[in-house]
């Protein structure tokens, strides 16, 4: 419902015009052949009171209220409307509602969504609560219809009624843009009670005063209360008219447009409507002073605040300026977390959360030492490079804990809009600061540890290049004056400890890579995974699955079984998932009472997790000509790779299989050329190559293979094939070879 009394009068007038008669406010329930039931479903209202005869739209959004409508309206169109004492309560109890309300008929229902319904209702009769029939899921109560008390018909009573009617008509006459029909409707009402109930909803008073008028059954007192409100509004309207005439008479037509806003301010002061704006400006000014921004920023914010004095609160620009100033006031211009410069304590925190990673820990301790000796120095821009699951992101949280700083994480994966970093200009609808400024506002400090996750996953399109926008952020020589497009004032990022993470350094643009100190986090070895599992992963999974350490004891060989047979990764995410699967199986047995404690052995792991998922290549037990053991590098670590070559009658063709890449194909061609160039040494001749076909195969054909270090293995396989001499099975090789045999 709109709180503007003039608008409410207009909507009431439109309803009368549509009916063609003021008496249309009468009892619609009777015309519809319905009577008011003794038990009503009660719909709580916030902020306004409905009177008998009033036609108003209601917006319904609470789940209980929508359920009330769904279950009640199929039986009866009449519901009870009670106003809440406290409008902030989402689920009011019976004691939270006023005891007197209005029975109303639902004229129209418009369902915009499952959680948004608009009703058009008309008030019928006053009622009072008597007995609560049901309180949940919505209120149903037995009610008593109330009857008004009419005074004796005297000349004084008639004068009171006519005075109220004339005052209301005069108020409508002084109201700008009010249709003439509104005044005619008021003058045509002959029933004092009907007139009071028609005017009461439009009084410029608070909800409690309107409720008091609704509860007043003495029509004479009710008219007096309405008359008091109408007289106050009429006096204000007359002052408003006088001010308008005074302002118009002071200035010429040429100056009139320049001083229209002064006129508006004068009207607002007389009506007492500018207090909220003044309070808001004062509150924003106080918050700006508490934020202690630089002088340049404070001047910019003050300029915007001065504009609020001359902009109407209803203007869209008003809310834009308020949001802008609030953003400036909420930024941590002068708030800094105190660094923990105790090197030993920082080392203990890092060792507590992460195993090994000595290079990273040493670099952080060095930063703390430099910070201790030179507090004004710039923080480093670090980039943790490594495969997924090695602890890059969690290491950032541990660094923040060790430093005693706040930690914020910003995922850059998939970002393609430069405005995500630099923000949107305020000229755009719905503009907001960039992610950097938003995270700093959320952190509440100017020197957090900010993790820029997946910096190698940034994209670029027609909206700009976010990686280029990061150049200013990650440059210690420039980021002390970082300018967000939304703020349009510089913000100092020099105290932020930026830590980027990436899986592949080649995907990071060269200018961005040049600004960061890259620290590689290689995949974990089997020994490191074993220690991480024993120290961290098992403890965490036992806690998550509600198990005590004595209920699920692990043997070291069980960890090795999972690492070798059920995981194939550089990090430990899959390892933790498999440990969690075992813990869940044990938890299920404990919950069913099948066991009180379990010991996890390698055999128990195989029983719970099933057959091994990965079978590693091992040393060949026997060897034959044409088979060589090579070495390969994968993100999950080193691997043994068998290369096989065979020959058969043909026409000199070479077949390559095993899902190998272009580089390895070229290695085969180079190795074959070297073998043919040394046919005398290997016991072959050129004629042999024209009569045979050669097939080179690298097993595990579903796995792509490529790289520049397979040349020597390819040559050895072909040389072994043509010389018919087997290669020792305990020798593995890696490296390239040239056409000169180097």
XYZ file of C-alpha atoms in Angstrom:
742
model
C 0.000 0.000 0.000
C 1.314 3.472 -0.853
C 1.825 5.636 2.237
C 1.057 8.878 0.370
C -2.431 9.948 1.526
C -3.113 11.862 -1.669
C -2.377 8.846 -3.836
C -4.592 6.745 -1.596
C -7.417 9.226 -2.087
C -6.893 9.070 -5.836
C -7.137 5.269 -5.888
C -10.212 5.442 -3.707
C -11.683 8.005 -6.085
C -11.029 5.829 -9.095
C -12.915 2.997 -7.410
C -15.892 5.262 -6.819
C -15.829 6.593 -10.357
C -15.910 3.081 -11.700
C -19.060 2.367 -9.708
C -20.633 5.707 -10.490
C -21.910 6.227 -6.940
C -20.302 6.929 -3.568
C -22.597 4.410 -1.979
C -20.661 1.690 -3.813
C -18.564 1.370 -0.667
C -21.428 -0.657 0.754
C -21.442 -4.288 1.661
C -20.115 -6.278 -1.318
C -20.412 -9.501 0.644
C -24.171 -9.174 0.764
C -24.369 -8.402 -2.967
C -22.276 -11.502 -3.644
C -24.616 -13.596 -1.555
C -21.997 -14.241 1.123
C -22.158 -13.620 4.860
C -19.218 -13.052 7.190
C -18.326 -16.382 8.872
C -17.923 -16.695 12.638
C -14.409 -18.125 12.128
C -12.006 -16.208 9.887
C -8.543 -16.886 8.530
C -6.409 -13.977 9.756
C -3.980 -12.287 7.339
C -1.415 -10.118 9.242
C -0.717 -6.667 7.762
C 2.358 -4.514 8.144
C 2.463 -0.698 8.348
C -1.150 0.102 7.491
C -4.745 -0.351 8.608
C -7.721 -1.217 6.378
C -11.120 0.312 7.179
C -14.597 -0.870 6.156
C -15.361 0.313 2.637
C -11.703 0.790 1.677
C -10.521 -0.839 -1.562
C -6.769 -1.418 -1.610
C -4.134 -3.660 -3.239
C -2.053 -5.874 -0.943
C 1.271 -7.533 -1.736
C 1.558 -10.964 -0.078
C 4.943 -12.668 0.140
C 5.098 -14.671 3.356
C 4.744 -18.432 2.925
C 2.151 -18.755 5.702
C 0.049 -15.971 4.183
C 0.141 -17.555 0.719
C -0.872 -20.901 2.236
C -3.778 -19.087 3.945
C -5.004 -17.768 0.602
C -4.601 -21.117 -1.149
C -6.655 -22.967 1.469
C -9.254 -20.312 2.382
C -10.318 -18.695 -0.885
C -11.778 -21.857 -2.442
C -14.291 -21.962 0.492
C -14.917 -18.258 1.109
C -13.722 -14.978 -0.319
C -13.845 -13.310 3.112
C -10.753 -13.125 5.320
C -9.800 -11.210 8.454
C -7.178 -8.443 8.322
C -5.255 -7.570 11.501
C -2.365 -5.112 11.747
C 0.926 -6.131 13.415
C 2.101 -4.190 16.436
C 5.718 -4.659 15.288
C 6.067 -4.619 11.510
C 9.548 -6.217 11.608
C 8.248 -9.598 12.839
C 8.226 -12.152 10.027
C 6.107 -14.766 11.838
C 3.770 -12.861 14.194
C 2.005 -14.714 16.982
C -1.556 -13.784 18.100
C -0.199 -11.492 20.822
C 1.772 -9.575 18.171
C -1.453 -8.420 16.448
C -3.920 -5.710 17.371
C -7.156 -7.268 18.703
C -9.489 -5.334 16.377
C -9.399 -5.625 12.606
C -11.505 -5.593 9.469
C -13.268 -8.439 7.695
C -12.578 -8.026 3.978
C -13.627 -9.639 0.730
C -11.035 -10.571 -1.895
C -12.067 -8.881 -5.140
C -9.116 -9.998 -7.251
C -6.025 -12.185 -6.913
C -2.963 -11.956 -9.176
C -0.260 -14.599 -8.646
C 3.024 -13.274 -10.024
C 5.129 -16.171 -8.673
C 5.017 -18.890 -6.031
C 6.222 -16.353 -3.450
C 4.540 -13.173 -4.688
C 0.775 -12.630 -4.778
C -1.139 -9.371 -5.233
C -4.645 -9.053 -3.773
C -7.315 -6.415 -4.227
C -9.535 -6.371 -1.130
C -12.414 -4.299 0.199
C -13.059 -3.828 3.895
C -16.508 -4.940 5.110
C -16.987 -4.881 8.894
C -15.018 -4.317 12.085
C -14.439 -7.374 14.244
C -12.728 -8.315 17.491
C -10.790 -11.508 18.226
C -12.529 -13.840 20.644
C -11.007 -17.323 20.515
C -7.923 -18.624 18.689
C -8.944 -21.712 16.729
C -5.510 -22.409 15.178
C -2.167 -20.602 15.286
C -0.234 -22.626 12.700
C 0.459 -22.755 9.798
C -1.629 -19.577 9.839
C -3.950 -17.925 12.343
C -7.655 -18.844 12.431
C -9.885 -17.269 15.044
C -13.479 -16.986 16.165
C -14.464 -13.339 15.819
C -17.237 -11.031 16.982
C -18.575 -8.408 14.594
C -18.553 -4.963 16.197
C -21.351 -2.392 15.952
C -20.807 1.341 15.964
C -22.447 3.623 18.511
C -24.247 6.573 16.927
C -24.965 9.835 18.780
C -28.347 11.480 19.016
C -29.176 13.455 15.899
C -28.677 17.104 16.876
C -27.736 20.282 15.076
C -24.257 20.138 16.658
C -23.780 16.605 15.337
C -24.926 17.638 11.871
C -22.532 20.622 11.965
C -19.618 18.368 12.970
C -20.335 16.024 10.083
C -20.668 18.827 7.513
C -17.518 20.546 8.805
C -15.498 17.358 8.267
C -16.916 16.886 4.794
C -16.204 20.496 3.790
C -12.649 20.405 5.219
C -11.910 17.250 3.251
C -13.266 18.777 0.059
C -11.144 21.888 0.638
C -8.030 19.752 1.155
C -8.670 17.960 -2.120
C -9.159 21.299 -3.856
C -5.723 22.492 -2.674
C -4.045 19.236 -3.676
C -2.273 19.475 -7.081
C -3.290 17.011 -9.805
C -6.289 15.771 -7.815
C -9.253 14.924 -10.098
C -12.423 16.956 -9.636
C -14.357 13.700 -9.142
C -12.575 13.135 -5.818
C -14.104 16.269 -4.312
C -17.508 15.340 -5.716
C -17.344 11.868 -4.159
C -16.542 13.263 -0.702
C -19.357 15.836 -0.904
C -21.834 13.127 -1.954
C -21.300 10.959 1.142
C -24.224 11.395 3.555
C -23.342 8.720 6.122
C -21.007 10.058 8.909
C -19.555 6.606 9.670
C -18.939 5.951 5.983
C -17.204 9.346 5.622
C -14.934 8.728 8.612
C -13.925 5.263 7.379
C -13.318 6.647 3.878
C -11.018 9.451 5.091
C -9.194 7.655 7.938
C -6.842 5.531 5.756
C -5.602 8.705 4.051
C -4.612 10.595 7.193
C -0.944 11.512 7.495
C -0.572 9.795 10.899
C 1.232 6.681 12.089
C -0.192 3.171 12.135
C -0.977 3.195 15.859
C -3.167 6.300 15.490
C -5.051 4.786 12.559
C -5.574 1.610 14.592
C -7.007 3.698 17.434
C -9.513 5.222 14.997
C -10.461 1.740 13.763
C -11.036 0.516 17.332
C -13.173 3.553 18.223
C -16.810 2.402 18.087
C -18.245 5.785 19.090
C -18.872 7.435 15.715
C -18.809 10.925 17.247
C -15.327 10.388 18.715
C -14.202 8.727 15.507
C -15.260 11.760 13.480
C -13.447 14.052 15.915
C -10.190 12.101 15.493
C -10.465 12.186 11.711
C -11.323 15.900 11.815
C -8.144 16.572 13.808
C -5.984 14.867 11.185
C -7.740 16.525 8.245
C -7.409 19.964 9.860
C -3.650 19.484 10.312
C -3.205 18.449 6.688
C -5.399 21.311 5.503
C -3.249 23.782 7.418
C -0.099 22.361 5.824
C -1.675 22.533 2.357
C -2.586 26.190 2.898
C 0.988 26.966 4.022
C 2.264 25.118 0.984
C 0.068 27.223 -1.288
C 1.278 30.408 0.393
C 4.925 29.377 0.009
C 4.343 28.645 -3.630
C 2.873 32.088 -4.176
C 5.693 33.753 -2.197
C 8.448 32.065 -4.162
C 6.755 32.817 -7.478
C 6.435 36.502 -6.615
C 10.118 36.927 -5.669
C 11.736 35.971 -8.942
C 11.263 36.764 -12.586
C 10.356 34.105 -15.108
C 14.014 33.915 -16.236
C 15.103 33.035 -12.697
C 12.162 30.770 -11.960
C 13.731 27.546 -13.252
C 16.948 28.110 -11.296
C 15.065 28.428 -8.020
C 12.541 25.623 -8.403
C 14.620 23.442 -6.130
C 14.703 26.158 -3.469
C 10.919 26.177 -3.603
C 10.847 22.412 -3.169
C 13.174 22.601 -0.163
C 10.994 25.276 1.440
C 7.927 23.084 1.011
C 9.741 20.096 2.474
C 10.815 22.110 5.508
C 7.248 23.253 6.171
C 5.961 19.690 5.814
C 8.769 18.289 7.955
C 9.737 15.878 5.196
C 13.398 16.864 4.868
C 14.433 15.567 8.281
C 15.207 12.113 6.937
C 17.453 13.470 4.178
C 19.285 15.758 6.595
C 19.783 12.902 9.050
C 21.092 10.645 6.301
C 23.563 13.276 5.077
C 24.749 13.876 8.635
C 25.126 10.150 9.225
C 27.132 9.681 6.015
C 29.363 12.646 6.912
C 30.077 11.114 10.308
C 30.921 7.744 8.766
C 33.284 9.434 6.315
C 35.111 11.141 9.161
C 35.435 7.835 11.019
C 36.812 6.106 7.890
C 39.635 8.706 7.694
C 40.172 8.588 3.918
C 42.864 10.749 2.261
C 42.082 14.438 1.791
C 41.479 14.020 -1.942
C 38.956 11.243 -1.356
C 37.212 13.181 1.413
C 36.763 16.203 -0.857
C 35.258 14.009 -3.587
C 32.808 12.458 -1.112
C 31.867 15.879 0.293
C 31.086 17.124 -3.214
C 28.720 14.218 -3.713
C 27.065 14.820 -0.319
C 26.396 18.449 -1.215
C 24.548 17.266 -4.313
C 22.158 15.312 -2.081
C 20.894 18.622 -0.678
C 19.386 19.572 -4.025
C 18.339 16.161 -5.387
C 14.888 14.800 -4.461
C 15.069 11.488 -2.535
C 12.782 9.931 -5.160
C 15.317 10.642 -7.910
C 17.304 7.599 -9.148
C 20.481 9.669 -8.898
C 19.887 10.111 -5.162
C 20.285 6.394 -4.417
C 23.334 6.183 -6.715
C 25.093 8.940 -4.754
C 24.158 7.393 -1.400
C 25.536 3.992 -2.504
C 28.732 5.641 -3.735
C 29.354 7.553 -0.500
C 28.517 4.473 1.591
C 31.074 2.458 -0.393
C 33.765 5.065 0.293
C 32.827 5.156 3.983
C 33.001 1.354 4.294
C 36.459 0.964 2.750
C 39.369 0.396 5.175
C 41.333 3.540 4.289
C 43.194 3.622 7.603
C 42.575 0.174 9.104
C 45.587 -2.144 9.167
C 45.976 -5.541 10.819
C 48.964 -5.762 13.108
C 51.500 -8.179 11.641
C 52.755 -11.076 13.720
C 56.520 -10.621 13.341
C 57.460 -13.530 15.620
C 59.371 -15.696 13.144
C 59.351 -18.794 15.346
C 55.599 -18.642 15.904
C 54.992 -18.120 12.180
C 57.172 -21.158 11.412
C 55.175 -23.262 13.877
C 51.857 -22.260 12.275
C 53.125 -23.114 8.794
C 54.504 -26.477 9.954
C 51.239 -27.215 11.761
C 49.104 -26.881 8.635
C 51.387 -28.130 5.840
C 53.983 -30.840 5.491
C 57.258 -30.096 3.701
C 56.945 -27.138 1.205
C 60.172 -25.805 2.692
C 60.832 -23.399 -0.176
C 57.525 -21.593 0.322
C 57.896 -21.485 4.092
C 61.431 -20.132 3.807
C 60.260 -17.376 1.455
C 57.530 -16.301 3.864
C 59.914 -16.235 6.831
C 62.236 -14.073 4.723
C 59.342 -11.697 4.040
C 58.585 -11.466 7.758
C 62.229 -10.771 8.522
C 62.349 -7.963 5.946
C 59.049 -6.612 7.257
C 60.483 -6.555 10.764
C 63.562 -4.616 9.656
C 61.746 -2.362 7.156
C 58.057 -1.898 8.125
C 57.450 0.502 5.213
C 58.586 -1.914 2.503
C 56.282 -3.268 -0.193
C 54.927 -6.795 0.034
C 56.003 -9.369 -2.554
C 53.711 -10.588 -5.337
C 53.922 -14.378 -5.135
C 52.598 -16.941 -7.595
C 52.231 -20.539 -6.444
C 52.629 -22.762 -9.492
C 51.689 -26.399 -9.372
C 49.169 -29.098 -10.303
C 45.744 -29.285 -8.640
C 45.539 -30.603 -5.104
C 49.031 -29.748 -3.832
C 47.760 -27.177 -1.311
C 48.197 -23.827 -3.052
C 44.959 -22.268 -1.808
C 45.116 -23.703 1.706
C 48.700 -22.497 1.962
C 47.436 -18.949 1.434
C 45.113 -19.336 4.444
C 48.006 -20.617 6.552
C 50.150 -17.658 5.492
C 47.389 -15.290 6.621
C 47.183 -17.098 9.974
C 50.950 -16.924 10.395
C 50.959 -13.182 9.675
C 47.893 -12.482 11.809
C 46.081 -10.960 8.817
C 42.640 -11.380 7.282
C 42.415 -13.776 4.336
C 40.315 -13.123 1.235
C 40.102 -15.361 -1.806
C 39.128 -14.172 -5.263
C 38.586 -16.832 -7.922
C 39.614 -15.590 -11.366
C 38.668 -18.729 -13.269
C 36.455 -17.886 -16.231
C 36.524 -14.098 -15.726
C 36.340 -12.365 -19.110
C 35.109 -8.879 -18.230
C 37.705 -6.263 -17.349
C 35.092 -4.508 -15.195
C 35.244 -7.453 -12.770
C 38.678 -6.114 -11.767
C 38.406 -2.363 -12.343
C 34.698 -1.911 -11.582
C 31.930 -0.240 -13.597
C 31.586 3.479 -14.158
C 28.767 5.045 -12.169
C 27.027 6.120 -15.357
C 25.856 2.507 -15.828
C 22.706 1.223 -14.144
C 23.574 -1.213 -11.380
C 27.250 -0.232 -11.375
C 29.450 -1.477 -8.561
C 33.126 -1.558 -7.577
C 35.465 -4.200 -8.953
C 36.176 -7.453 -7.139
C 39.409 -6.113 -5.626
C 37.655 -3.230 -3.849
C 34.695 -5.426 -2.864
C 36.970 -7.985 -1.201
C 38.857 -5.255 0.668
C 35.573 -3.820 1.935
C 34.547 -7.294 3.075
C 37.910 -7.862 4.789
C 37.709 -4.559 6.681
C 41.467 -4.043 6.576
C 43.906 -2.527 4.085
C 46.550 -5.234 4.390
C 44.884 -8.641 4.031
C 46.385 -11.663 2.339
C 44.540 -11.728 -0.996
C 44.550 -15.003 -2.913
C 44.053 -14.564 -6.675
C 43.071 -18.134 -7.482
C 43.440 -19.701 -10.950
C 45.169 -16.714 -12.539
C 45.967 -18.889 -15.567
C 42.239 -19.411 -16.277
C 41.500 -15.745 -17.109
C 39.941 -15.203 -20.530
C 39.518 -12.185 -22.797
C 36.768 -11.088 -25.169
C 35.111 -7.926 -26.511
C 34.584 -6.664 -22.936
C 38.319 -6.316 -22.362
C 41.245 -8.267 -20.991
C 41.123 -8.852 -17.209
C 44.767 -9.965 -17.234
C 45.807 -6.518 -18.443
C 43.735 -4.935 -15.678
C 45.673 -7.017 -13.155
C 48.967 -5.491 -14.299
C 48.347 -2.361 -12.231
C 47.124 -4.393 -9.260
C 50.199 -6.640 -9.161
C 52.833 -3.962 -9.774
C 54.312 -2.736 -6.445
C 55.391 0.482 -8.172
C 51.858 1.335 -9.285
C 49.321 -0.284 -6.982
C 49.650 2.371 -4.270
C 47.444 4.528 -6.534
C 45.097 1.844 -7.889
C 42.033 3.521 -9.399
C 38.735 1.660 -9.487
C 36.371 3.056 -12.128
C 33.463 3.098 -9.712
C 35.355 4.952 -6.969
C 37.200 7.254 -9.389
C 39.697 7.979 -6.591
C 43.018 6.212 -5.874
C 43.217 3.417 -3.300
C 46.495 2.156 -1.834
C 47.011 -1.590 -2.447
C 50.704 -1.579 -1.560
C 50.108 -3.158 1.867
C 48.139 -6.099 0.453
C 50.042 -9.384 0.241
C 48.937 -10.747 -3.134
C 49.322 -14.478 -3.762
C 48.331 -15.830 -7.171
C 47.920 -19.503 -8.019
C 48.243 -21.228 -11.379
C 48.410 -24.749 -12.759
C 50.275 -23.900 -15.978
C 52.656 -20.957 -16.197
C 52.489 -20.912 -20.008
C 48.837 -19.823 -19.788
C 49.770 -16.720 -17.764
C 50.443 -13.686 -20.022
C 54.117 -12.710 -20.113
C 53.654 -9.141 -18.729
C 51.675 -10.532 -15.800
C 54.188 -13.322 -15.210
C 56.993 -10.760 -15.149
C 55.409 -8.988 -12.160
C 55.191 -12.082 -9.962
C 57.710 -14.170 -8.080
C 56.894 -17.718 -9.191
C 57.305 -20.456 -6.583
C 56.825 -23.985 -7.916
C 54.947 -26.531 -5.838
C 55.696 -29.880 -7.504
C 53.531 -32.924 -7.013
C 54.036 -34.932 -3.854
C 56.154 -38.060 -3.792
C 54.843 -41.289 -2.312
C 56.705 -40.610 0.942
C 55.247 -37.108 1.200
C 51.725 -38.346 0.476
C 52.168 -40.974 3.178
C 53.153 -38.361 5.768
C 50.330 -36.007 4.755
C 47.808 -38.826 5.013
C 49.004 -39.837 8.487
C 49.303 -36.284 9.861
C 46.358 -34.454 8.319
C 43.981 -36.385 6.074
C 43.027 -39.245 8.386
C 42.496 -36.927 11.338
C 40.220 -34.685 9.274
C 38.203 -37.572 7.823
C 37.775 -39.242 11.211
C 36.383 -35.995 12.584
C 34.074 -35.422 9.601
C 32.678 -38.957 9.833
C 32.177 -38.926 13.608
C 34.832 -41.518 14.415
C 37.326 -41.534 17.251
C 40.969 -42.465 16.502
C 40.678 -45.680 18.516
C 37.619 -46.748 16.484
C 39.522 -46.693 13.185
C 43.232 -47.497 13.356
C 45.307 -47.366 10.185
C 48.351 -49.398 9.223
C 50.999 -47.608 7.195
C 50.815 -50.194 4.426
C 47.097 -49.428 4.030
C 48.001 -45.859 3.112
C 50.570 -47.111 0.605
C 47.961 -49.417 -0.925
C 45.570 -46.496 -1.465
C 48.329 -44.234 -2.814
C 49.612 -46.782 -5.342
C 46.461 -48.664 -6.355
C 43.613 -46.157 -5.995
C 45.089 -42.747 -6.799
C 47.079 -41.313 -9.648
C 47.533 -37.603 -8.963
C 50.064 -34.951 -8.090
C 48.123 -33.696 -5.072
C 46.187 -35.438 -2.329
C 42.524 -34.672 -3.068
C 41.717 -38.121 -4.444
C 43.744 -39.665 -1.635
C 41.587 -37.858 0.925
C 38.417 -38.947 -0.897
C 39.493 -42.600 -0.783
C 40.423 -42.335 2.904
C 37.018 -40.748 3.481
C 35.330 -43.657 1.671
C 37.035 -46.140 4.005
C 36.094 -44.069 7.072
C 32.455 -43.898 5.953
C 32.341 -47.668 5.545
C 33.713 -48.103 9.070
C 31.267 -45.502 10.404
C 28.372 -47.463 8.879
C 29.542 -50.663 10.585
C 29.921 -48.886 13.934
C 26.477 -47.284 13.601
C 24.889 -50.675 12.858
C 26.630 -52.186 15.894
C 28.604 -54.684 13.790
C 31.920 -53.584 15.306
C 33.278 -51.201 17.905
C 36.681 -50.666 16.331
C 38.377 -51.502 13.061
C 41.972 -51.849 11.931
C 42.555 -50.772 8.351
C 44.988 -53.137 6.608
C 45.883 -53.341 2.894
C 43.511 -56.278 2.584
C 40.751 -54.296 4.303
C 41.334 -51.428 1.857
C 40.907 -53.762 -1.124
C 37.750 -55.201 0.444
C 36.183 -51.758 0.961
C 37.387 -49.976 -2.189
C 37.247 -52.848 -4.649
C 39.804 -53.828 -7.292
C 42.794 -51.567 -7.879
C 42.034 -48.665 -10.217
C 45.601 -48.083 -11.382
C 48.273 -50.611 -12.314
C 51.747 -49.133 -12.627
C 54.193 -50.266 -15.269
C 57.055 -52.317 -13.803
C 60.364 -53.694 -14.969
C 60.015 -56.366 -17.634
C 60.873 -59.829 -16.338
C 62.257 -60.885 -19.720
C 63.486 -58.908 -22.670
C 63.348 -59.346 -26.409
C 64.667 -57.375 -29.364
C 62.717 -54.218 -30.137
C 61.451 -53.558 -26.586
C 62.919 -50.686 -24.526
C 62.041 -49.189 -21.141
C 61.689 -45.398 -21.234
C 61.052 -42.768 -18.590
C 58.180 -40.278 -18.763
C 57.151 -37.229 -16.764
C 53.504 -36.670 -15.782
C 51.864 -34.163 -13.432
C 51.405 -37.089 -11.041
C 55.150 -37.880 -11.076
C 57.572 -40.060 -13.008
C 56.384 -43.125 -14.911
C 57.947 -46.140 -16.627
C 57.047 -46.314 -20.320
C 57.632 -49.382 -22.507
C 58.326 -48.745 -26.197
C 57.815 -51.641 -28.616
C 58.984 -52.001 -32.217
C 58.395 -54.842 -34.650
C 58.951 -55.539 -38.346
C 57.182 -57.583 -40.963
C 57.251 -57.936 -44.780
C 55.971 -54.881 -46.559
C 56.938 -51.877 -48.674
C 58.917 -49.641 -46.315
C 55.971 -48.096 -44.460
C 56.183 -46.918 -40.829
C 53.138 -47.255 -38.529
C 52.964 -45.336 -35.232
C 50.343 -46.158 -32.560
C 49.770 -45.423 -28.880
C 48.185 -41.922 -29.003
C 51.550 -40.190 -29.395
C 51.941 -36.531 -30.278
C 53.693 -34.770 -33.143
C 56.979 -34.343 -31.270
C 57.244 -38.075 -30.534
C 56.335 -38.917 -34.143
C 59.229 -36.770 -35.311
C 61.485 -38.517 -32.775
C 60.590 -41.863 -34.417
C 61.446 -40.485 -37.882
C 64.771 -39.105 -36.625
C 65.619 -42.383 -34.875
C 64.731 -44.398 -37.988
C 66.911 -42.160 -40.179
C 69.828 -42.615 -37.777
C 69.350 -46.419 -37.810
C 69.298 -46.476 -41.634
C 72.418 -44.313 -41.789
C 74.265 -46.894 -39.698
C 73.003 -50.014 -41.421
C 76.469 -51.452 -41.685
C 77.067 -51.285 -37.956
C 73.673 -52.796 -37.137
C 73.818 -55.622 -39.674
C 71.195 -54.141 -41.993
C 71.242 -52.707 -45.488
C 69.106 -50.249 -47.435
C 67.493 -53.071 -49.402
C 65.983 -54.500 -46.192
C 64.103 -51.281 -45.405
C 62.336 -51.300 -48.796
C 60.974 -54.819 -48.216
C 59.639 -54.474 -44.687
C 57.128 -52.393 -42.742
C 57.950 -51.105 -39.261
C 55.409 -50.689 -36.435
C 56.315 -48.633 -33.339
C 53.842 -48.808 -30.442
C 53.697 -47.155 -27.012
C 51.311 -49.099 -24.723
C 48.407 -47.455 -22.813
C 46.953 -46.121 -26.040
C 44.130 -44.234 -24.306
C 46.634 -41.924 -22.604
C 48.008 -39.076 -24.780
C 51.809 -38.961 -24.867
C 54.132 -36.324 -26.212
C 57.395 -34.623 -25.391
C 60.959 -33.997 -26.566
C 62.731 -36.744 -24.590
C 61.810 -40.011 -26.321
C 64.399 -39.961 -29.130
C 67.036 -42.137 -27.486
C 64.453 -44.752 -26.456
C 63.015 -44.867 -30.002
C 66.483 -45.265 -31.526
C 67.424 -47.999 -29.060
C 64.202 -49.914 -29.783
C 64.794 -49.785 -33.554
C 68.492 -50.616 -33.194
C 67.615 -53.572 -30.964
C 65.014 -54.716 -33.490
C 67.330 -54.686 -36.494
C 70.407 -55.975 -34.700
C 68.302 -58.654 -32.979
C 69.965 -57.885 -29.665
C 67.684 -57.446 -26.599
C 68.070 -54.438 -24.303
C 68.678 -55.069 -20.611
C 65.290 -54.913 -18.814
C 66.785 -53.108 -15.800
C 67.931 -50.144 -17.916
C 65.542 -47.223 -18.541
C 66.352 -44.148 -20.575
C 65.155 -40.669 -21.432
C 66.528 -37.956 -23.694
C 66.679 -36.860 -27.315
C 68.993 -37.863 -30.123
C 70.169 -36.076 -33.250
C 70.800 -37.341 -36.773
C 74.492 -37.353 -35.919
C 73.881 -39.723 -33.028
C 74.431 -37.096 -30.339
